[in-house]
CSV table of C-alpha atoms and ligand atoms in Angstrom, one decimal:
chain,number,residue,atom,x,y,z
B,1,UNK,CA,34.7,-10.6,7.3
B,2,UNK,CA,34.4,-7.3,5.4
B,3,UNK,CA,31.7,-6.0,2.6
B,4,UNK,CA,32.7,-5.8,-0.4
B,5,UNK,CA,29.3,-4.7,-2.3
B,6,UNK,CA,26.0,-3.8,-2.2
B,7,UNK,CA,23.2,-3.6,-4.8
B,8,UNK,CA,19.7,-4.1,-5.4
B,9,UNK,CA,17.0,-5.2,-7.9
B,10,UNK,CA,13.2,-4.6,-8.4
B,11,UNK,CA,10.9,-7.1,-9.4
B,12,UNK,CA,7.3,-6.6,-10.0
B,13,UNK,CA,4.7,-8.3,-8.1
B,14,UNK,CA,1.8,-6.5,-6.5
B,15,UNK,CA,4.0,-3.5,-5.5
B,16,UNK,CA,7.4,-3.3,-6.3
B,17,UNK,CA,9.7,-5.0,-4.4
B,18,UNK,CA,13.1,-3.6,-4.1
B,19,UNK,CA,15.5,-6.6,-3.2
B,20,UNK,CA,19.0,-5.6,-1.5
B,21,UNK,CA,22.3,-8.4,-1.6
B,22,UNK,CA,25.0,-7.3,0.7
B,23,UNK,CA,28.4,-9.1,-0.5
B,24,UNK,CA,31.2,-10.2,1.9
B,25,UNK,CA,34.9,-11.3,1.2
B,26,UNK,CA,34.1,-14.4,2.4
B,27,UNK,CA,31.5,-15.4,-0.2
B,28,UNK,CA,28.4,-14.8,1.9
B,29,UNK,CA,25.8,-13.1,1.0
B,30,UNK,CA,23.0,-11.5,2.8
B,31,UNK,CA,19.3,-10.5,1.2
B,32,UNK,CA,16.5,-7.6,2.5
B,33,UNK,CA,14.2,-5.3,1.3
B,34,UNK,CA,13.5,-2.1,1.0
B,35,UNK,CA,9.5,-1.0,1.3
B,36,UNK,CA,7.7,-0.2,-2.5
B,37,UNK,CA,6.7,3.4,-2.4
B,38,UNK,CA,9.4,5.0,-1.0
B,39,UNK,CA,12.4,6.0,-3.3
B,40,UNK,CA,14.8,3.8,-0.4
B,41,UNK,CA,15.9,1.7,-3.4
B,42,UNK,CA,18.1,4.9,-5.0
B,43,UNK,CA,19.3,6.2,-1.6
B,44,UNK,CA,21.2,2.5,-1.1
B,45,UNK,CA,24.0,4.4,-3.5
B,46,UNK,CA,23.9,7.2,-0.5
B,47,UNK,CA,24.3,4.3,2.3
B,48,UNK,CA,27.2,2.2,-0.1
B,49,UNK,CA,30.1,3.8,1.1
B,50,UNK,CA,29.2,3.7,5.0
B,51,UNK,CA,29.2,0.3,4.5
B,52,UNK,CA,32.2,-1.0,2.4
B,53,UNK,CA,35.2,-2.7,4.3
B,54,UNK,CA,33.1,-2.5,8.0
B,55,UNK,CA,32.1,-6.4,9.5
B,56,UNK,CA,28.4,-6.9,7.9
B,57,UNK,CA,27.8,-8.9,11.9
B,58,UNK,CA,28.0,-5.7,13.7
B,59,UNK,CA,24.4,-5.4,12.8
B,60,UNK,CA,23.7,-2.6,15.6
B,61,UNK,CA,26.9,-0.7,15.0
B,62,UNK,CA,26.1,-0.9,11.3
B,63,UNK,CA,22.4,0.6,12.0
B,64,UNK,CA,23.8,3.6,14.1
B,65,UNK,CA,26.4,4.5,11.6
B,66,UNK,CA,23.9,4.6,9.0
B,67,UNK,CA,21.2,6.3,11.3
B,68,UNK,CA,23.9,8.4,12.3
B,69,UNK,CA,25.2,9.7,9.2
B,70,UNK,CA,22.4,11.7,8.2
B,71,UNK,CA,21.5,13.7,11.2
B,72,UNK,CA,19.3,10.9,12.5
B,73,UNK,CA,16.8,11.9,10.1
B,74,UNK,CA,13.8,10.2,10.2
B,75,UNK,CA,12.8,10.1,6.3
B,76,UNK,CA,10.6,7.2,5.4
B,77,UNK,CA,13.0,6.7,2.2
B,78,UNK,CA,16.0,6.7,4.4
B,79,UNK,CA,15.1,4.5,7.2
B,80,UNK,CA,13.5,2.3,4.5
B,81,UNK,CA,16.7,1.7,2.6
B,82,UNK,CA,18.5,1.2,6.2
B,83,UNK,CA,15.8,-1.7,6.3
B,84,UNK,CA,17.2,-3.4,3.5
B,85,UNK,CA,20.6,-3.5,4.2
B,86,UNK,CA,20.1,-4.2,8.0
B,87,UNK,CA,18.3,-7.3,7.4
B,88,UNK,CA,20.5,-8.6,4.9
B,89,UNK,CA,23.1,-8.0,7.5
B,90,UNK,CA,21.4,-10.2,10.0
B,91,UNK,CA,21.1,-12.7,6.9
B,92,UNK,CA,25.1,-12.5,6.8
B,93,UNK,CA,25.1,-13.0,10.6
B,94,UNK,CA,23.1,-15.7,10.6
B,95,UNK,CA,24.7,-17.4,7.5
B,96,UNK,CA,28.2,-16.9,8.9
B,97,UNK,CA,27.4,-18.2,12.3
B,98,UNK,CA,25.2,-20.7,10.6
B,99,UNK,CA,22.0,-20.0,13.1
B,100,UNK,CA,18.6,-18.6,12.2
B,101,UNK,CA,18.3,-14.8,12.1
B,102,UNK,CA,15.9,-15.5,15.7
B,103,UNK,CA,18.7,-17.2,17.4
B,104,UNK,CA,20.4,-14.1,17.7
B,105,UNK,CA,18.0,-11.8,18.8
B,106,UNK,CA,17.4,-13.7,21.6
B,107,UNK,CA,15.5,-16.9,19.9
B,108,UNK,CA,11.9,-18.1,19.3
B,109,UNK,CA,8.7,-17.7,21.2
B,110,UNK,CA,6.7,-19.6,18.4
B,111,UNK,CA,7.3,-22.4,15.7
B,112,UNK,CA,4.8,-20.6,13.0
B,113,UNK,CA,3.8,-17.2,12.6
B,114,UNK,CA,0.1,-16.7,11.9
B,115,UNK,CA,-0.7,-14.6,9.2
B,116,UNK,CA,-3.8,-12.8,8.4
B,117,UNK,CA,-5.0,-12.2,4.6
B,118,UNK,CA,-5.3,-8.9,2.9
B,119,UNK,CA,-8.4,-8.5,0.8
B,120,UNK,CA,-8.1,-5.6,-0.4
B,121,UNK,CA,-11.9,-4.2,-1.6
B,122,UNK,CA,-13.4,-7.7,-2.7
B,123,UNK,CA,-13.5,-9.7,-5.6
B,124,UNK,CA,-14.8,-6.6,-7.9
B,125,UNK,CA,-11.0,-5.1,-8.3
B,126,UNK,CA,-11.2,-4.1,-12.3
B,127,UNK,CA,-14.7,-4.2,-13.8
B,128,UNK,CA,-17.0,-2.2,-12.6
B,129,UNK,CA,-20.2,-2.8,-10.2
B,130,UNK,CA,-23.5,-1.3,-9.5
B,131,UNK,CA,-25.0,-1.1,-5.8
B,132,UNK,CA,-28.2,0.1,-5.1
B,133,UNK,CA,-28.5,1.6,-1.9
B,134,UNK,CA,-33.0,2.6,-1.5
B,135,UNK,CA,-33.1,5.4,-4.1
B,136,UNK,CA,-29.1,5.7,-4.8
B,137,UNK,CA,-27.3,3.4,-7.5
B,138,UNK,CA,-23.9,3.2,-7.2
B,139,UNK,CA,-21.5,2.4,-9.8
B,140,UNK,CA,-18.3,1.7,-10.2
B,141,UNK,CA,-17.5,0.3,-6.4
B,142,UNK,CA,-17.4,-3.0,-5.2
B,143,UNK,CA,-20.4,-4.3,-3.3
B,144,UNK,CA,-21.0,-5.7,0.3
B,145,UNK,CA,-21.9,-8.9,-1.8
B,146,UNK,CA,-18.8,-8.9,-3.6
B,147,UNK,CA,-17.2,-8.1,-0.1
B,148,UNK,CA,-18.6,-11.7,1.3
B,149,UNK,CA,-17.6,-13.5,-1.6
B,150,UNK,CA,-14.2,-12.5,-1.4
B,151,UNK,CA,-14.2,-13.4,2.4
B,152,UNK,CA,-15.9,-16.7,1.8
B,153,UNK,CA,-13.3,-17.6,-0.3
B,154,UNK,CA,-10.7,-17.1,1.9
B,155,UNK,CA,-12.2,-18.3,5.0
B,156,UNK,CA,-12.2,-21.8,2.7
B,157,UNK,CA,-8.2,-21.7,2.0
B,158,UNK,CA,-7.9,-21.8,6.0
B,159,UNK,CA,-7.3,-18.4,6.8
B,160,UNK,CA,-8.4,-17.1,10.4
B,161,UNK,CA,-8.1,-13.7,10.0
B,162,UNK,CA,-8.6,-11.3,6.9
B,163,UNK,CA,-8.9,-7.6,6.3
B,164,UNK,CA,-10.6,-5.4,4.2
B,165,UNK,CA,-10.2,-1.6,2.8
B,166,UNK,CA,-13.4,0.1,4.2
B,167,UNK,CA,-12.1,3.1,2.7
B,168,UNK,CA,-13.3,2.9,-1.4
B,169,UNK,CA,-14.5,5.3,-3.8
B,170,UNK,CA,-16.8,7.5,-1.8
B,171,UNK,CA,-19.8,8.5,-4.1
B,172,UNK,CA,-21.6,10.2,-1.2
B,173,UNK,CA,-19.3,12.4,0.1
B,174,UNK,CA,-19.6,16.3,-0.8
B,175,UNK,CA,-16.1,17.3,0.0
B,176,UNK,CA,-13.0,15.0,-0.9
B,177,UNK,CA,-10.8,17.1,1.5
B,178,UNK,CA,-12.2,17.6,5.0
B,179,UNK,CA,-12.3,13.9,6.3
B,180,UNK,CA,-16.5,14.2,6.8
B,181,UNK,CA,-18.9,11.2,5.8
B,182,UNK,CA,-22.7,11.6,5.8
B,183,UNK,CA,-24.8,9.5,6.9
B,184,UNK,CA,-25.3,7.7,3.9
B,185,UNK,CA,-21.9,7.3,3.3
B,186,UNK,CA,-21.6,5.9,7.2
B,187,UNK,CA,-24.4,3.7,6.5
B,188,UNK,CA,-22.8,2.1,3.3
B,189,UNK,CA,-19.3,1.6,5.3
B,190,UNK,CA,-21.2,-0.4,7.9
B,191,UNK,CA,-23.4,-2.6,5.4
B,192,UNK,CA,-19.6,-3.7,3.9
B,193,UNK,CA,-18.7,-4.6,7.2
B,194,UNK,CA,-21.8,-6.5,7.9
B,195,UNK,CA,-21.4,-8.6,4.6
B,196,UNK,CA,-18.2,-9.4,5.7
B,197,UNK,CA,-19.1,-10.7,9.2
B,198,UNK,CA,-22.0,-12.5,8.0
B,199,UNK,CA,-20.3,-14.4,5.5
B,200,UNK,CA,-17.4,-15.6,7.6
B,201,UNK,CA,-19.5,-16.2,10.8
B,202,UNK,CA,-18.4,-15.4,14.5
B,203,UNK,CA,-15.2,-17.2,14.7
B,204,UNK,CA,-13.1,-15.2,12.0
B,205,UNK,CA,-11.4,-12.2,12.8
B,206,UNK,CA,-12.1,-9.4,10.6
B,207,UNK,CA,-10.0,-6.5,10.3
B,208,UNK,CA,-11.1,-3.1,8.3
B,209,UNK,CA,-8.8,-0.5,6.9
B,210,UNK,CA,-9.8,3.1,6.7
B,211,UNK,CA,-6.7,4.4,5.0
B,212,UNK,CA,-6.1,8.0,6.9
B,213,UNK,CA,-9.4,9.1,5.6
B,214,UNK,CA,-12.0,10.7,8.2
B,215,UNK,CA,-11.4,13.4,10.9
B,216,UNK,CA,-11.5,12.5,14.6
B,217,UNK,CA,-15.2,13.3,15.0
B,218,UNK,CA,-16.4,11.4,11.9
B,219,UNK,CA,-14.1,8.2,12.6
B,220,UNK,CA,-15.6,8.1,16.0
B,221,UNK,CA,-18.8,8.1,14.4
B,222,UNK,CA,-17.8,5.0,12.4
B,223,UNK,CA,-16.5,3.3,15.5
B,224,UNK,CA,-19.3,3.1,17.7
B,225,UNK,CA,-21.1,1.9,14.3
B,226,UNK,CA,-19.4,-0.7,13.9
B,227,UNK,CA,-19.1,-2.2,17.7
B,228,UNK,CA,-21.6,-4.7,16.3
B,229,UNK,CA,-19.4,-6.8,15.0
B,230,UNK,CA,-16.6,-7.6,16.8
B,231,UNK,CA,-14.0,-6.4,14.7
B,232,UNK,CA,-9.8,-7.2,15.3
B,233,UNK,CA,-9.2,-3.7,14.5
B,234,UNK,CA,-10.1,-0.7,12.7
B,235,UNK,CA,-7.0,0.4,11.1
B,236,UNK,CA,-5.8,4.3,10.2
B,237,UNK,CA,-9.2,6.1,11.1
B,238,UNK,CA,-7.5,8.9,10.8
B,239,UNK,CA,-4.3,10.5,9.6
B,240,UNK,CA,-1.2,9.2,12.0
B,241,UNK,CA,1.2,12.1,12.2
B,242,UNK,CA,-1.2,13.3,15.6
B,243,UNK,CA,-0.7,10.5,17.9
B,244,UNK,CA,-2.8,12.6,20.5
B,245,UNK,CA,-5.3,12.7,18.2
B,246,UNK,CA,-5.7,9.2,17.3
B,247,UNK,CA,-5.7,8.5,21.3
B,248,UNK,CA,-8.4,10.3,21.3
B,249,UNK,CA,-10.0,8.2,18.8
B,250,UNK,CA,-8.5,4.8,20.4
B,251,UNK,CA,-10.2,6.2,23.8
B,252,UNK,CA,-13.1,6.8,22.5
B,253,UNK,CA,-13.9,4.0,19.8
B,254,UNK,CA,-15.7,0.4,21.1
B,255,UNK,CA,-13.5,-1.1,18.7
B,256,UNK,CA,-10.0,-1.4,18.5
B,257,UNK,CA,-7.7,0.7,16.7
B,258,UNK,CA,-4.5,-0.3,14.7
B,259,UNK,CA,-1.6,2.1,13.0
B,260,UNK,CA,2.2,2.8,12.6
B,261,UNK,CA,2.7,1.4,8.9
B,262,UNK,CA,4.3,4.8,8.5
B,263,UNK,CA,6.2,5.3,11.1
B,264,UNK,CA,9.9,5.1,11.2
B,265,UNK,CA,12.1,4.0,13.7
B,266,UNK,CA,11.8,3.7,17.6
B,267,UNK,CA,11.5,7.5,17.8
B,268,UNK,CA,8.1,7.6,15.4
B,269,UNK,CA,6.4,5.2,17.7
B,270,UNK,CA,7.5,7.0,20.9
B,271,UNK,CA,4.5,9.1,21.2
B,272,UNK,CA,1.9,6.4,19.8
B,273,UNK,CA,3.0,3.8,22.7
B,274,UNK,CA,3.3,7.0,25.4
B,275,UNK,CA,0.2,8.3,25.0
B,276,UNK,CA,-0.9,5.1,24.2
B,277,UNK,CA,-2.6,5.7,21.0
B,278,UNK,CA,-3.4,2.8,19.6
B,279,UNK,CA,-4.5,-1.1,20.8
B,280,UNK,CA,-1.9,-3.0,18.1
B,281,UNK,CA,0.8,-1.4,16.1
B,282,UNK,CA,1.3,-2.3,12.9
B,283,UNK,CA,5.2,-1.4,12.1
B,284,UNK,CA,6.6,-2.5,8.4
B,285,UNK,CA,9.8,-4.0,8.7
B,286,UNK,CA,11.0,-2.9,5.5
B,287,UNK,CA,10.7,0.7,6.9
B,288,UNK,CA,10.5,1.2,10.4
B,289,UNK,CA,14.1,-0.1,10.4
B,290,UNK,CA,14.7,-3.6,10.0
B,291,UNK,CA,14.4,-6.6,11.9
B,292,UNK,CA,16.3,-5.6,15.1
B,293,UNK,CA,14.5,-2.1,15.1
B,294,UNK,CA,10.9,-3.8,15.0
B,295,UNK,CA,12.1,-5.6,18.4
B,296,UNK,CA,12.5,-2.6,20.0
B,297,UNK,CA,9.7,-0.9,19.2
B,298,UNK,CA,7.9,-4.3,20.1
B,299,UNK,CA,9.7,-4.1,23.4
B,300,UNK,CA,8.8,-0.7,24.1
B,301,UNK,CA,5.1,-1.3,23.2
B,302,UNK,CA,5.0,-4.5,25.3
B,303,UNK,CA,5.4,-2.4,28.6
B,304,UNK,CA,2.4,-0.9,27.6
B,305,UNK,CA,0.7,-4.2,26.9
B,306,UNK,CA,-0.1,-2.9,23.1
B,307,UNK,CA,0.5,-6.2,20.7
B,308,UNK,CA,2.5,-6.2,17.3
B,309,UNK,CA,1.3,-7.1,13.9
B,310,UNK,CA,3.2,-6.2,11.8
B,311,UNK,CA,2.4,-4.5,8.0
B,312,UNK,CA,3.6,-6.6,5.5
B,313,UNK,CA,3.2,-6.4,1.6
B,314,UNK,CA,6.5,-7.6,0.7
B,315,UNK,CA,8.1,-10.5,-1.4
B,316,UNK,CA,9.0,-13.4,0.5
B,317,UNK,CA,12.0,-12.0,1.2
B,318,UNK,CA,10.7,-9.0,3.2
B,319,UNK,CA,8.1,-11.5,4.7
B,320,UNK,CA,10.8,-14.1,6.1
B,321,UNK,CA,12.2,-11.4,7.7
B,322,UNK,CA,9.1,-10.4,9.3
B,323,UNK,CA,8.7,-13.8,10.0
B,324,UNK,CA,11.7,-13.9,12.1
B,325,UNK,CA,11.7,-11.0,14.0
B,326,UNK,CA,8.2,-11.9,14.9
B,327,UNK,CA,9.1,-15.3,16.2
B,328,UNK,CA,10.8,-13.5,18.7
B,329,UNK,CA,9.1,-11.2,20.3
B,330,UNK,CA,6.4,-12.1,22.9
B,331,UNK,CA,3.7,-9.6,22.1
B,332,UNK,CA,3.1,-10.6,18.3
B,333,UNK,CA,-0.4,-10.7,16.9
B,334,UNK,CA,-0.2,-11.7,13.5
B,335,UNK,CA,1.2,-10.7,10.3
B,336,UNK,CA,-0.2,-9.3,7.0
B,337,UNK,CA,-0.1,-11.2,4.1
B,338,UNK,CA,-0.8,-9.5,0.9
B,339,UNK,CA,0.0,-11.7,-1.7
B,340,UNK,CA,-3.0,-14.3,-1.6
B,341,UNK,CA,-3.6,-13.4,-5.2
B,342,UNK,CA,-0.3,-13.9,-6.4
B,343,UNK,CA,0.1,-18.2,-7.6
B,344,UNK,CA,4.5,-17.4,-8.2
B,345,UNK,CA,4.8,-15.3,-4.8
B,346,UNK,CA,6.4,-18.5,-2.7
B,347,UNK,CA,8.0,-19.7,-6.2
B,348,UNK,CA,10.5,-16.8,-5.8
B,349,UNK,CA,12.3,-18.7,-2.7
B,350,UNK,CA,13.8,-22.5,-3.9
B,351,UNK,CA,12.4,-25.2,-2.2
B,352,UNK,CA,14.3,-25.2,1.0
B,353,UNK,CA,12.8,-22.6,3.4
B,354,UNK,CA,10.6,-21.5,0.5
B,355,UNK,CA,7.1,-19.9,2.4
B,356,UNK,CA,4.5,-21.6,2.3
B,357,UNK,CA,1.2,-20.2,3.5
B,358,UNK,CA,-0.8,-23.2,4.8
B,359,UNK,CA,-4.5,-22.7,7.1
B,360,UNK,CA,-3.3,-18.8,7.9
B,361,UNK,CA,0.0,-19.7,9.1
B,362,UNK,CA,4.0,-19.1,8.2
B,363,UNK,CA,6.1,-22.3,9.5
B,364,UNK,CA,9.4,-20.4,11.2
B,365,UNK,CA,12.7,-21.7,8.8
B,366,UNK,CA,15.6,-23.6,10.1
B,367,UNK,CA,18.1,-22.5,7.7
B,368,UNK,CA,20.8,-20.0,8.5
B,369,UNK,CA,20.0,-16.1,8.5
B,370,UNK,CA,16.7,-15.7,7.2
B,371,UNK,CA,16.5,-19.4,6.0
B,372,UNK,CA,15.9,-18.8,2.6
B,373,UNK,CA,17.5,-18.9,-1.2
B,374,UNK,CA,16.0,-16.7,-4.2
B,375,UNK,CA,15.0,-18.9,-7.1
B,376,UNK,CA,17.3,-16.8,-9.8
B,377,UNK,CA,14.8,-18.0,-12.8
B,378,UNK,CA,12.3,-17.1,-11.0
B,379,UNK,CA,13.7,-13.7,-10.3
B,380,UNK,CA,14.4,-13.3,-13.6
B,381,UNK,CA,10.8,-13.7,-14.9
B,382,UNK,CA,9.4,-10.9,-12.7
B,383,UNK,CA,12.1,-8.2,-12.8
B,384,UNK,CA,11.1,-4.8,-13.4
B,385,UNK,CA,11.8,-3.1,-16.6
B,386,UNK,CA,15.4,-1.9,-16.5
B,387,UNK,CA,16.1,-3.8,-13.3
B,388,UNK,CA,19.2,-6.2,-13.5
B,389,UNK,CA,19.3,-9.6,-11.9
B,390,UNK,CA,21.4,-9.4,-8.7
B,391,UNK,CA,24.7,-11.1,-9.5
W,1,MG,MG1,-3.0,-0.2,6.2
């Protein structure tokens, strides 16, 4: 079996989602995706010719040749792009052994994968709100009430787990560069997160996402504020480049801290797993490397006891892929899902193996590779302007 092509569309949902087909001789076809944000989706043309006339199921070969070829630099755009095409290479493998993707990494620890909802900051996305905080009014941010509706309204469609931005518009804050919150800004974090907890109740876990914004002494600060309420994780305190600072913050907070959405590759979580820098890392499969590149990093945190769960604001195709790789590896937590608001997200996949997200939880497909189809009229509805459908 030999490729014979490689292309790639972008469709817009919530982010754009850069879909790669790898073409084979033999009529198979493999899909994958390549993270939104990064500019992955024109370096494919760079990773093309590596690829033509080798066997798409030498899927580790495949990675190292790629990897390889530029230096072994780790550029979020390149190892992104590698994502795409090395997941649709285990598509192909799967496909042309006719097993699912988790078969050959070693097989399945779970039947569904739990997934957690991403909230973003409340139901007051768009117009604008006014919060009065004693003497301050507030406009134009969302409000600790809008905050509990939104998590009200999730808890109801069955999901156990959701997650918040704690990091909005800041109208306290006297300097937009230094990472430093006063304490009126602190205490307006901590009434969001309060909201949040109050509406859901106890059993919920609630995760909070800070975005890369404080410094180490002022994302402390936040921390021990918010050991109240029993959080899953704080997520990015600070920036991620300084994984001994952020152990300093992981030693020090009373609540756990999550990163690694943008890191890249075994190598970028190295240090985060060494100096053991965070409590649950959050790799994105459509960057970090791919499917068989989030195992390893699993595998490497797992000797550290650290948990996976893994960023996620893909398509379904991205997602299924996540999906499998996190069947197989022992230490998974849960998985994001970011597309709760989004009725034609599942509608992209045909029926067979399409995702469905029922009480918080992904069921694991049967079907060969990653188990799923693209709907083609579907696709065609939501490409991007000046994308082409994928022949
Ligand atoms: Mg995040």
């Amino acid at each position: 079996m030999k490729i014979t092509d490689v292309r790639s569309t972008t469709l817009e949902g919530n982010f754009d989602w850069i879909i790669v087909k790898v073409y084979t001789d033999e009529g198979i076809t493999g899909l994958g995706e390549i993270y939104a944000g990064t500019i992955g989706g024109d370096m494919l043309r760079l990773l093309k010719p590596f690829l033509l006339g080798e066997d798409p199921r030498d899927v580790d070969r495949l990675y190292w040749k790629l990897y390889s070829a530029f230096q072994r630099e780790t550029g979020a755009s390149l190892l992104a792009s590698i994502s795409g095409v090395e997941t649709a290479l285990w598509d192909i493998a799967g496909k042309a052994m006719k097993v699912p993707a988790y078969r050959l990494l070693g097989g399945k620890y779970r039947d569904e994968i739990r997934v957690y909802a991403d909230c973003a900051a409340g139901e007051g996305d768009g117009p604008e709100e006014e919060i009065r905080l004693g003497p301050v009014v507030l406009k134009g941010v969302h409000t600790p009430e809008a905050y509990a509706a939104k998590a009200r309204k999730v808890k109801a469609q069955g999901f156990d787990a959701i997650k918040f931005d704690l990091d909005l518009p800041d109208h306290f804050k006297q300097d937009r560069y230094n990472g430093c919150m006063g304490n009126e800004d602190l205490r307006y974090r901590v009434k969001l997160v309060e909201s949040v907890r109050e509406a859901v109740g106890g059993n919920i876990e609630v995760a909070f996402d800070c975005h890369w914004q404080y410094s180490v002494k002022d994302a402390i600060r936040l921390a021990d504020r918010l050991e109240p309420y029993d959080l899953l994780w704080l997520e990015d305190p600070i920036h991620s480049e300084n994984a001994k600072a952020m152990a300093k913050v992981s030693k020090r907070s009373p609540v756990p801290i999550c990163t690694g959405e943008h890191k890249v590759s075994r190598h970028g979580f190295r240090e985060l797993v060494e100096y053991q820098a965070a409590d649950v890392l959050s790799p994105d499969v459509q960057k970090a490397g791919g499917i068989s590149e989030t195992k390893k990093i699993a595998d490497y945190a797992d000797q550290y006891y650290i948990p996976l769960a893994p960023h996620n604001i893909a398509s379904p195709v991205g997602t299924m892929a996540a999906v499998q790789v996190s069947a197989t590896i022992p230490n998974f937590l849960l998985l994001e899902y970011h597309a709760n608001d989004i009725p034609w997200w599942g509608k992209l996949v045909k029926p067979k193996g399409r995702p469905v997200v029922k009480n918080g939880r992904i069921a694991l497909p049967t079907g060969p590779g990653l188990g799923i189809e693209l709907d083609e009229e579907e696709v065609q509805r939501h490409l991007k302007k000046g994308s082409k459908p994928l022949p």
